[in-house]
Amino acid sequence: MCGIVGAVAERPIIEILIEGLKRLEYRGYDSAGVVVLDQQGNTSCTKREGKVGVLAKAVKEQSPQGTTGIAHTRWATHGVPSERNAHPHQSGNRFSVVHNGIIENHKELRKSLSVDGYTFISDTDTEVIVHLIHKLSAVYPDLRSAVFAANQQLVGAYGMAVVDSQSLGQLVVARSGSPLVIGYGLGEHFVASDQLALLPVTRRFAVLEEGDVAQITKESVSIIDASGEPVSRPIEESDITADAGGKAGYKHYMLKEIFEQPEAIRRTLQGRIVDGKVAEDAFGNGSLELFEAIKHVQIVACGTSYNAGMVARYWIEQYVGISCSVEIASEFRYRESFVHKDSLLVTLSQSGETADTLAALRLAKSLGYSASLTICNVETSSLVRESDLVYLMKAGPEIGVASTKAFTVQLAALLLLSKALCEAKAINQEFCTDAAEALNALPTHMEQAFSLEQSVKVLSEQFADKHHALFLGRGDLYPVAMEGALKLKEISYIHAEAYAAGELKHGPLALVDADMPVVVVAPSNDLLDKLKSNIEEVRARGSVMYVFADSDDQFEPGPGLDVVNMAHASHLIAPILFSIPLQFLSYYVALVKGTDVDQPRNLAKSVTVE
Ligand code: M6R
């Protein structure tokens, strides 16, 4: 999604802005732009369609010397990707604005501002903001007051940064629904939609709250809240290192993140299992008393996080013995759902800023849930700040658009949640003991699973000329098949669907032929014999099958049936372990196809708009 970077300093800031944009590239975008102002108020604005590198080349030729500036990567929502629609948008050769989010009442505002004589040159919703601020500056000469007044007329979600060539040496930023952080330097200040953008220049950050408007100069930061009252926001030191966004020698972030999984799981579980039991504060203070009374769990999430939730449904119903529903956030937020008595709302999110998941949480607050818990990877995110209970994943920054380590860390956290629910209710001691052992052994098993990389790489070549693929699983491995299909779709652009293996004969079997590779996840569990029958049904239709199996089951390969054996491990962690070869599969198929692995077309890392 869109990214914002801004800086105000004594020194020229163009390189800081461009580096910041590069560090935000992972979020997904289609054009980029920058405006800088020098100390005389001369404005230099450059925009380009395509990659930040193209913009960087253009600004290098111009070499602007400005000390105040804002920059943006745009992910098109209103208007095609183009230079004309790229940000910053400007008004009257004076005001420049960059914006993340969507202005819902842009049509009405565009109409009335046009009547007032403002000329629109883009198709974006953003352009209304800059003309509106320009118009209001006649009544509110102070830039922050004009931005605050504009906010009262804007409907939608936004994070924005504004500069004015007649308000030298200041930036004004506003947050309403889309995150912004202020970075504190020595005699210089910065702003960004994601602190990763600023790590080379500062590690001290304050997170703006909803409704905040801040005036930032090189010496000072002055914030007012949604009611216009002066406020201060705590400045905290980030523990993310500046090179956390680097590839550490890997060809792609995705591959690096696949290999980071054992360490990410170790960090995420550290201190959270004590003497075989879930630590009292693992899910937040008071969580265990609350869990004791919980009779239903409602999970809400999107994409990969939703798939993790689907695995948890099997675990919670089987081991905790209470009902669990899982729903896609964009559906949940717009329907009248039934709220079970004593129900816990659980949101799952890597970023903590997914617009639909956040809206679902906000809606749920008025629906009578006992409490909300978020399992999330970003400590400063909106979901973490707005949930009653938090399980902070410690996966580290995930840069590849295709989620990998966030998924397996979410699964580990959800297995731990199932255990915490059992312990709080003093039930199913056997599962509690097995889960602790399985989780402790998990990182080592994951490291063993990496040895499959080469064999999966070899078989991935057989997918390169395919247009469709099927993924099959049963029980808690069905959502793992869903996740495998999602990964293949998003980075290799091969159409892939997942089915619960028993469902195939109810329709999709008609699709099966030699051109439709079928991938099966087949761990050793109670459903294995059923799954084997399903495999034979498919095989009899002439398909080419790739089965990931537990080595203990001695799955026989044969014509049309490739078997990749996984080392035996507890069935409790099979969904986590079997995810690894599927991640390799999508990665290597994408490599063979030459697609953009880390920034697949049309996708964004953090989906902060509806
Ligand atoms: O940050 P979140 O976990 O809330 O993001 C949810 C989805 O947008 C995300 O998982 C998406 O599906 C990924 N591209 C999948 O790889």
XYZ file of C-alpha atoms and ligand atoms in Angstrom:
626
model
C 0.000 0.000 0.000
C 1.005 3.658 -0.079
C 3.950 4.890 1.955
C 4.840 8.299 3.361
C 8.223 9.719 4.319
C 8.947 13.305 5.398
C 11.884 15.217 6.852
C 12.753 18.671 8.109
C 16.412 19.367 8.849
C 19.361 21.712 8.499
C 20.949 19.468 5.855
C 19.598 18.554 2.389
C 17.081 15.754 2.887
C 16.496 14.334 -0.594
C 18.623 11.247 0.015
C 16.878 10.527 3.306
C 13.513 10.697 1.531
C 14.575 8.454 -1.345
C 16.174 5.911 1.002
C 12.984 5.983 3.100
C 10.887 5.265 0.010
C 13.179 2.387 -0.937
C 12.686 0.911 2.497
C 8.924 1.121 1.976
C 8.993 -0.544 -1.444
C 8.051 -3.876 0.100
C 4.606 -2.538 0.882
C 3.660 -2.600 -2.819
C 3.170 0.491 -5.025
C 3.007 1.572 -8.631
C 4.400 5.127 -8.703
C 6.421 7.441 -6.503
C 7.039 11.134 -5.970
C 8.828 13.679 -3.832
C 8.717 17.386 -3.133
C 11.459 19.378 -1.386
C 11.572 23.033 -0.369
C 14.732 25.014 0.127
C 15.182 27.789 2.667
C 13.905 30.394 0.224
C 10.717 28.462 -0.412
C 11.733 27.191 -3.874
C 9.808 23.992 -4.492
C 11.041 21.051 -6.512
C 8.524 18.282 -7.211
C 9.334 15.086 -9.119
C 7.042 12.124 -9.792
C 7.449 8.957 -11.776
C 5.367 5.928 -12.648
C 7.037 2.637 -11.673
C 9.818 1.896 -9.238
C 11.499 4.220 -6.739
C 14.746 3.614 -8.638
C 13.286 5.521 -11.608
C 12.368 8.435 -9.334
C 15.794 8.307 -7.672
C 17.479 8.613 -11.064
C 15.351 11.613 -12.000
C 16.048 13.476 -8.737
C 19.741 12.716 -8.987
C 19.863 14.640 -12.251
C 18.055 17.611 -10.632
C 19.904 17.295 -7.289
C 17.487 19.466 -5.267
C 18.972 21.053 -2.141
C 15.786 21.341 -0.058
C 15.819 20.913 3.721
C 12.091 20.234 4.136
C 10.227 17.661 2.118
C 7.720 14.861 1.762
C 7.743 11.744 -0.410
C 5.327 8.984 -1.307
C 4.859 5.593 -2.899
C 1.362 5.229 -4.364
C -0.732 2.060 -4.694
C -3.537 3.123 -7.021
C -7.078 3.247 -5.664
C -8.642 6.192 -7.560
C -7.142 6.660 -11.002
C -4.694 4.474 -12.912
C -1.015 4.235 -11.959
C 0.563 7.212 -13.763
C 2.789 10.213 -13.198
C -0.281 12.468 -13.222
C -1.923 10.527 -10.410
C 1.251 10.055 -8.370
C 1.681 12.087 -5.162
C 2.570 14.768 -4.054
C -0.492 16.660 -5.263
C -0.207 20.401 -5.323
C -2.372 23.497 -5.152
C -1.573 27.035 -6.259
C 2.145 26.409 -6.570
C 2.179 26.546 -2.799
C 0.777 23.511 -0.980
C 1.887 19.905 -1.509
C 0.248 16.842 0.045
C 1.019 13.136 0.231
C -1.721 10.850 1.482
C -2.321 7.229 2.459
C -5.896 5.968 2.645
C -9.123 6.895 0.903
C -11.227 10.082 1.076
C -14.779 8.799 0.767
C -16.477 12.167 0.166
C -14.010 13.204 -2.544
C -16.723 13.549 -5.203
C -18.724 16.124 -3.233
C -15.576 18.023 -2.274
C -14.288 17.974 -5.847
C -17.568 19.458 -7.042
C -17.621 22.280 -4.512
C -13.895 23.064 -4.870
C -14.320 23.183 -8.666
C -17.121 25.717 -8.187
C -14.661 27.709 -6.054
C -12.288 27.788 -9.018
C -9.782 25.032 -8.186
C -8.587 23.051 -11.189
C -8.084 19.294 -10.808
C -5.394 17.655 -12.861
C -5.517 14.112 -11.452
C -8.176 11.433 -11.006
C -7.275 10.878 -7.369
C -9.291 11.374 -4.222
C -6.165 12.938 -2.668
C -6.204 16.056 -4.779
C -9.277 17.375 -2.917
C -7.203 17.494 0.274
C -4.598 19.867 -1.068
C -7.141 22.230 -2.628
C -9.246 22.149 0.525
C -6.236 23.085 2.683
C -5.395 25.839 0.211
C -8.926 27.179 0.406
C -9.024 27.036 4.219
C -5.632 28.773 4.508
C -7.446 32.004 3.671
C -9.285 31.659 7.004
C -6.513 29.807 8.901
C -3.131 31.233 7.892
C -1.326 28.861 10.248
C -0.675 25.621 8.302
C -1.569 23.257 11.150
C -4.845 25.107 11.768
C -5.712 24.849 8.070
C -4.995 21.094 8.089
C -7.003 20.646 11.299
C -9.937 22.542 9.739
C -9.685 20.436 6.562
C -9.838 17.268 8.644
C -13.269 18.313 9.906
C -14.563 18.097 6.321
C -12.844 14.885 5.231
C -14.640 11.563 5.493
C -12.569 8.388 5.192
C -9.229 7.119 6.361
C -6.000 8.955 5.987
C -2.497 9.631 7.054
C -1.154 12.758 5.356
C 1.845 15.045 5.280
C 1.649 18.630 4.035
C 4.152 21.355 3.189
C 3.545 24.971 2.216
C 6.137 27.164 0.485
C 4.907 30.062 2.614
C 5.333 28.156 5.906
C 9.023 27.469 5.613
C 10.807 24.873 7.688
C 7.710 22.987 8.768
C 5.769 19.872 7.960
C 2.254 19.217 9.138
C 1.029 15.646 9.465
C -2.376 14.236 10.375
C -3.509 10.744 11.269
C -7.035 9.433 10.950
C -7.225 5.732 10.216
C -3.809 5.283 8.639
C -0.659 5.048 10.789
C 2.067 7.671 11.090
C 5.136 7.875 13.294
C 7.341 10.844 14.083
C 11.074 10.156 14.172
C 13.221 12.242 16.506
C 16.760 13.162 15.442
C 19.261 15.722 16.703
C 18.130 19.076 15.353
C 16.007 17.303 12.739
C 12.713 15.451 12.664
C 11.148 12.913 10.376
C 7.808 11.335 9.675
C 6.798 8.054 8.068
C 3.952 5.637 7.732
C 6.264 2.841 8.938
C 9.269 3.261 11.219
C 11.311 0.920 8.985
C 11.613 3.835 6.538
C 13.506 5.948 9.072
C 15.770 3.445 10.820
C 18.936 4.708 9.087
C 18.360 8.195 10.593
C 16.738 7.570 13.969
C 15.531 4.897 16.369
C 13.407 7.228 18.519
C 9.773 7.285 17.565
C 6.427 8.596 18.748
C 3.288 7.028 17.303
C 0.500 9.487 16.470
C -2.943 8.632 17.822
C -6.136 8.743 15.791
C -7.135 12.366 15.141
C -3.716 13.841 15.967
C -2.359 16.721 13.915
C 1.319 17.607 14.396
C 3.422 20.565 13.370
C 7.021 19.479 12.912
C 10.048 21.736 12.549
C 13.693 20.798 12.890
C 13.690 21.969 16.514
C 10.224 20.995 17.717
C 7.204 18.749 17.445
C 3.866 20.125 18.578
C 0.826 17.828 18.522
C -2.873 18.532 18.991
C -5.456 15.787 19.387
C -8.786 15.333 17.640
C -10.398 17.953 19.887
C -7.646 20.472 19.167
C -6.021 20.179 22.620
C -2.207 20.089 22.868
C -0.954 16.588 23.727
C 2.343 14.779 23.947
C 2.916 11.243 22.715
C 5.567 9.059 24.328
C 8.871 8.756 22.483
C 10.152 5.200 22.475
C 13.356 3.583 21.310
C 12.795 1.025 18.559
C 14.504 -2.323 19.035
C 14.428 -3.045 15.304
C 17.908 -2.774 13.805
C 18.487 -0.641 10.732
C 19.462 -3.623 8.627
C 16.425 -5.652 9.721
C 15.052 -4.818 6.305
C 18.137 -6.192 4.521
C 18.283 -9.481 2.607
C 21.325 -10.822 4.511
C 22.747 -12.400 1.388
C 19.526 -14.114 0.282
C 18.242 -13.473 -3.211
C 14.824 -12.466 -1.925
C 13.247 -11.378 1.336
C 10.820 -14.266 1.019
C 13.603 -16.845 1.069
C 15.314 -15.086 3.977
C 12.032 -15.063 5.884
C 11.416 -18.752 5.216
C 14.780 -19.529 6.788
C 14.142 -17.190 9.711
C 11.180 -19.254 10.883
C 12.841 -21.447 13.531
C 14.403 -18.388 15.169
C 11.153 -16.450 14.926
C 9.326 -19.302 16.670
C 12.016 -19.536 19.373
C 11.709 -15.794 20.064
C 7.926 -15.924 20.027
C 7.750 -18.767 22.534
C 10.598 -17.575 24.742
C 9.396 -17.003 28.302
C 5.877 -17.955 27.356
C 6.068 -21.607 28.409
C 7.355 -21.897 31.961
C 7.745 -25.363 33.512
C 5.575 -26.776 30.767
C 2.732 -24.304 31.420
C 1.669 -21.176 29.586
C 3.081 -18.128 31.420
C 0.368 -16.216 33.243
C 0.933 -13.017 31.308
C 1.602 -14.648 27.902
C -1.711 -13.379 26.523
C -1.884 -10.302 28.785
C -2.585 -9.745 32.426
C -5.766 -11.375 33.633
C -6.075 -13.492 30.479
C -6.149 -16.842 32.278
C -9.127 -15.868 34.495
C -10.883 -14.594 31.414
C -10.092 -17.754 29.417
C -11.618 -19.884 32.150
C -15.029 -18.373 31.429
C -14.769 -18.363 27.630
C -17.238 -20.677 25.856
C -16.734 -19.574 22.267
C -13.895 -18.155 20.201
C -14.561 -15.932 17.183
C -11.499 -15.459 14.964
C -11.434 -12.644 12.406
C -8.620 -12.088 9.898
C -7.708 -11.730 6.205
C -5.574 -13.680 3.736
C -2.831 -15.788 5.244
C -3.881 -14.770 8.751
C -7.363 -16.121 8.004
C -5.827 -19.437 6.943
C -3.979 -19.593 10.278
C -7.300 -18.975 12.028
C -8.853 -21.879 10.107
C -6.205 -24.244 11.520
C -6.935 -22.953 15.025
C -10.611 -23.830 14.642
C -9.671 -27.512 14.412
C -7.426 -27.233 17.471
C -9.791 -25.244 19.665
C -12.833 -27.426 18.962
C -10.901 -30.699 19.281
C -8.663 -29.965 22.255
C -10.476 -27.246 24.196
C -13.928 -28.581 23.414
C -15.540 -25.188 22.839
C -16.940 -23.827 19.603
C -14.798 -21.664 17.362
C -15.826 -19.691 14.287
C -13.469 -18.101 11.798
C -14.502 -15.339 9.449
C -12.900 -13.151 6.812
C -12.809 -9.641 8.279
C -14.303 -7.920 5.223
C -17.397 -10.141 5.578
C -17.641 -9.985 9.362
C -17.595 -6.198 9.431
C -20.585 -5.823 7.121
C -23.025 -8.417 8.381
C -25.099 -8.877 11.470
C -23.380 -11.802 13.121
C -24.533 -13.860 16.066
C -22.505 -13.247 19.217
C -22.259 -16.326 21.417
C -22.396 -15.885 25.175
C -18.945 -15.605 26.820
C -17.234 -15.223 23.495
C -13.640 -14.131 22.901
C -12.901 -12.142 19.756
C -9.463 -12.971 18.333
C -7.928 -10.920 15.532
C -4.896 -12.279 13.678
C -2.662 -9.962 11.727
C 0.975 -9.660 10.775
C 0.828 -5.894 10.272
C -1.854 -4.931 12.770
C -3.037 -2.304 10.281
C -5.215 -4.325 7.894
C -8.199 -2.020 7.404
C -10.855 -4.754 7.375
C -9.500 -6.516 10.462
C -9.251 -3.247 12.346
C -12.798 -2.298 11.365
C -13.981 -5.740 12.516
C -12.344 -5.217 15.911
C -13.920 -1.778 16.255
C -17.322 -3.182 15.328
C -16.947 -6.106 17.730
C -16.439 -3.708 20.626
C -20.088 -2.731 20.395
C -21.344 -6.308 20.022
C -20.868 -7.698 23.526
C -17.767 -9.892 23.260
C -16.198 -10.712 26.636
C -12.860 -9.360 25.407
C -10.711 -8.933 22.327
C -7.329 -10.570 21.850
C -4.978 -9.785 18.998
C -2.125 -12.031 17.855
C -0.020 -9.547 15.966
C 3.552 -8.924 14.835
C 3.778 -5.130 15.160
C 3.905 -3.707 18.654
C 3.014 -0.149 17.676
C 0.120 -1.161 15.417
C -3.500 -0.076 15.740
C -4.712 -3.631 16.484
C -2.273 -3.941 19.389
C -3.236 -0.537 20.727
C -6.962 -1.127 20.500
C -7.263 -4.738 21.745
C -7.886 -5.746 25.372
C -5.350 -8.572 25.260
C -2.246 -8.887 23.118
C -0.022 -11.772 22.122
C 2.887 -10.070 20.431
C 4.494 -12.307 17.836
C 8.217 -11.838 17.590
C 8.649 -12.816 13.982
C 10.670 -9.656 13.211
C 9.844 -7.432 10.239
C 8.266 -9.375 7.382
C 9.107 -7.619 4.130
C 8.134 -10.122 1.403
C 4.536 -9.465 0.361
C 3.901 -13.202 0.539
C 3.574 -13.985 4.204
C 5.673 -16.943 5.405
C 7.139 -16.610 8.878
C 4.116 -14.655 10.096
C 1.923 -17.662 9.219
C 3.943 -20.271 11.087
C 4.467 -17.968 14.066
C 0.717 -17.319 14.174
C 0.136 -21.079 14.191
C 2.568 -21.564 17.073
C 0.805 -18.780 18.984
C -2.599 -20.336 18.262
C -1.469 -23.759 19.477
C -0.270 -22.005 22.612
C -3.650 -20.267 22.891
C -5.415 -23.653 22.709
C -3.149 -24.860 25.500
C -3.768 -21.706 27.561
C -7.536 -22.183 27.199
C -7.231 -25.812 28.365
C -5.048 -24.855 31.308
C -7.373 -22.052 32.360
C -10.258 -24.514 32.287
C -8.156 -27.264 33.909
C -8.982 -29.751 31.135
C -7.136 -32.032 28.709
C -3.832 -32.380 30.557
C -2.592 -34.824 27.927
C -2.917 -32.252 25.153
C -1.292 -29.584 27.357
C 1.757 -31.772 27.943
C 1.991 -32.862 24.291
C 1.604 -29.289 23.025
C 4.421 -28.025 25.277
C 6.722 -30.789 24.065
C 5.775 -30.305 20.437
C 6.245 -26.530 20.588
C 9.620 -26.849 22.276
C 10.767 -29.281 19.583
C 9.282 -27.234 16.749
C 12.271 -25.019 15.783
C 14.517 -28.064 15.411
C 11.945 -29.880 13.274
C 11.645 -26.771 11.114
C 15.392 -26.741 10.569
C 15.177 -30.389 9.460
C 12.393 -29.501 7.033
C 14.755 -27.063 5.288
C 16.624 -30.078 3.917
C 13.677 -30.508 1.512
C 14.585 -27.323 -0.313
C 16.504 -29.000 -3.141
C 13.945 -31.713 -3.893
C 11.118 -29.160 -3.899
C 13.201 -26.914 -6.149
C 13.557 -29.742 -8.662
C 9.859 -30.560 -8.743
C 8.909 -26.868 -9.003
C 10.205 -26.892 -12.570
C 7.272 -29.073 -13.516
C 4.874 -26.268 -12.584
C 6.406 -23.596 -14.774
C 4.205 -24.212 -17.832
C 1.037 -24.917 -15.846
C -1.872 -22.510 -15.562
C -3.755 -24.178 -12.722
C -3.004 -26.311 -9.679
C -4.992 -28.011 -6.937
C -3.949 -28.324 -3.305
C -5.519 -31.003 -1.119
C -5.517 -31.646 2.606
C -7.811 -32.975 5.283
C -8.552 -31.831 8.828
C -6.136 -29.229 10.170
C -4.043 -29.670 7.019
C -6.880 -28.444 4.791
C -6.162 -24.789 5.737
C -2.464 -25.501 5.118
C -3.462 -26.533 1.582
C -5.396 -23.232 1.371
C -2.279 -21.347 2.381
C -0.160 -23.298 -0.138
C -2.586 -22.350 -2.908
C -2.606 -18.706 -1.821
C 1.209 -18.579 -1.877
C 1.407 -20.116 -5.354
C -1.247 -17.729 -6.715
C 0.212 -14.572 -5.344
C 3.827 -14.959 -6.380
C 3.769 -17.216 -9.441
C 0.389 -16.036 -10.832
C -0.657 -19.661 -11.377
C -4.305 -20.145 -10.566
C -4.434 -22.474 -7.566
C -7.324 -23.722 -5.458
C -7.386 -25.724 -2.270
C -9.959 -28.359 -1.440
C -10.638 -30.528 1.529
C -9.641 -33.809 -0.143
C -13.017 -35.452 0.523
C -14.792 -32.695 -1.389
C -13.097 -33.284 -4.712
C -15.570 -35.832 -6.014
C -18.385 -33.315 -5.485
C -17.298 -31.289 -8.478
C -13.651 -30.261 -8.820
C -12.595 -33.762 -9.911
C -13.935 -32.756 -13.337
C -10.961 -30.405 -13.664
C -8.325 -33.051 -13.106
C -6.138 -34.045 -16.042
C -2.436 -34.243 -16.866
C -2.225 -30.441 -17.052
C -3.514 -29.934 -13.529
C -0.824 -30.701 -10.951
C -2.272 -31.761 -7.621
C -0.336 -31.094 -4.424
C -1.286 -33.094 -1.337
C -0.237 -32.557 2.276
C -0.394 -35.954 3.952
C 0.939 -36.069 7.510
C 0.597 -39.088 9.695
C -2.765 -38.718 11.411
C -6.166 -40.381 11.819
C -7.282 -39.191 8.415
C -4.386 -40.636 6.453
C -6.225 -43.703 5.172
C -9.125 -41.562 3.994
C -6.676 -39.235 2.297
C -4.979 -42.161 0.561
C -8.329 -43.160 -0.950
C -8.836 -39.581 -2.144
C -5.377 -39.681 -3.724
C -6.272 -42.854 -5.631
C -9.482 -41.236 -6.913
C -7.480 -38.367 -8.345
C -4.714 -40.572 -9.654
C -7.188 -42.694 -11.569
C -8.097 -39.540 -13.535
C -4.587 -39.204 -14.984
C -3.384 -36.323 -12.842
C 0.210 -35.662 -11.784
C 0.375 -35.647 -8.011
C 2.960 -34.361 -5.562
C 2.487 -35.744 -2.089
C 4.251 -34.356 0.974
C 4.165 -37.244 3.406
C 5.489 -38.342 6.793
C 8.520 -40.610 6.238
C 7.109 -43.074 8.818
C 4.154 -43.814 6.552
C 6.305 -45.090 3.701
C 4.176 -43.596 1.012
C 4.836 -45.456 -2.264
C 5.715 -43.264 -5.242
C 4.607 -44.489 -8.663
C 3.560 -43.310 -12.109
C 1.949 -39.888 -11.712
C 2.771 -39.816 -8.011
C 5.851 -38.024 -6.669
C 6.439 -38.347 -2.932
C 8.502 -35.953 -0.826
C 9.103 -37.358 2.635
C 9.122 -35.187 5.742
C 10.809 -36.297 8.955
C 8.270 -37.649 11.438
C 7.050 -35.197 14.107
C 4.088 -34.772 16.436
C 0.787 -34.420 14.555
C 0.168 -31.267 16.628
C 2.812 -29.320 14.721
C 2.237 -30.951 11.330
C 0.326 -27.899 10.000
C 3.385 -25.765 10.769
C 5.973 -28.169 9.367
C 4.063 -29.043 6.203
C 3.804 -25.331 5.408
C 7.542 -25.183 4.772
C 7.743 -27.294 1.577
C 4.720 -25.435 0.227
C 6.520 -22.133 0.821
C 9.565 -23.475 -1.047
C 7.309 -24.705 -3.829
C 5.722 -21.321 -4.503
C 9.095 -19.586 -4.173
C 10.861 -21.813 -6.689
C 7.952 -21.867 -9.131
C 8.025 -18.047 -9.062
C 11.756 -18.134 -9.645
C 11.379 -20.415 -12.663
C 8.633 -18.153 -14.003
C 10.694 -15.018 -13.370
C 7.990 -13.152 -11.478
C 8.660 -10.470 -8.876
C 8.826 -12.659 -5.767
C 8.929 -9.982 -3.094
C 6.630 -7.480 -4.745
C 4.093 -9.427 -6.794
C 1.994 -7.396 -9.191
C -1.102 -5.611 -7.857
C -0.450 -6.636 -4.245
C 0.548 -4.682 -1.168
C 2.105 -5.874 2.048
C -0.205 -4.090 4.403
C -3.718 -3.534 3.122
C -4.701 -0.332 4.882
C -7.663 0.473 2.634
C -10.895 -1.440 2.119
O -1.101 -7.990 8.001
P -2.200 -9.029 7.934
O -1.787 -10.343 8.469
O -3.486 -8.522 8.559
O -2.478 -9.173 6.384
C -3.520 -9.971 5.928
C -3.373 -10.271 4.456
O -3.408 -9.082 3.704
C -2.062 -10.999 4.142
O -1.936 -12.160 4.890
C -1.994 -11.352 2.645
O -2.960 -12.307 2.342
C -0.592 -11.858 2.278
N -0.175 -11.263 1.033
C -0.518 -13.317 2.087
O 0.737 -13.762 1.719
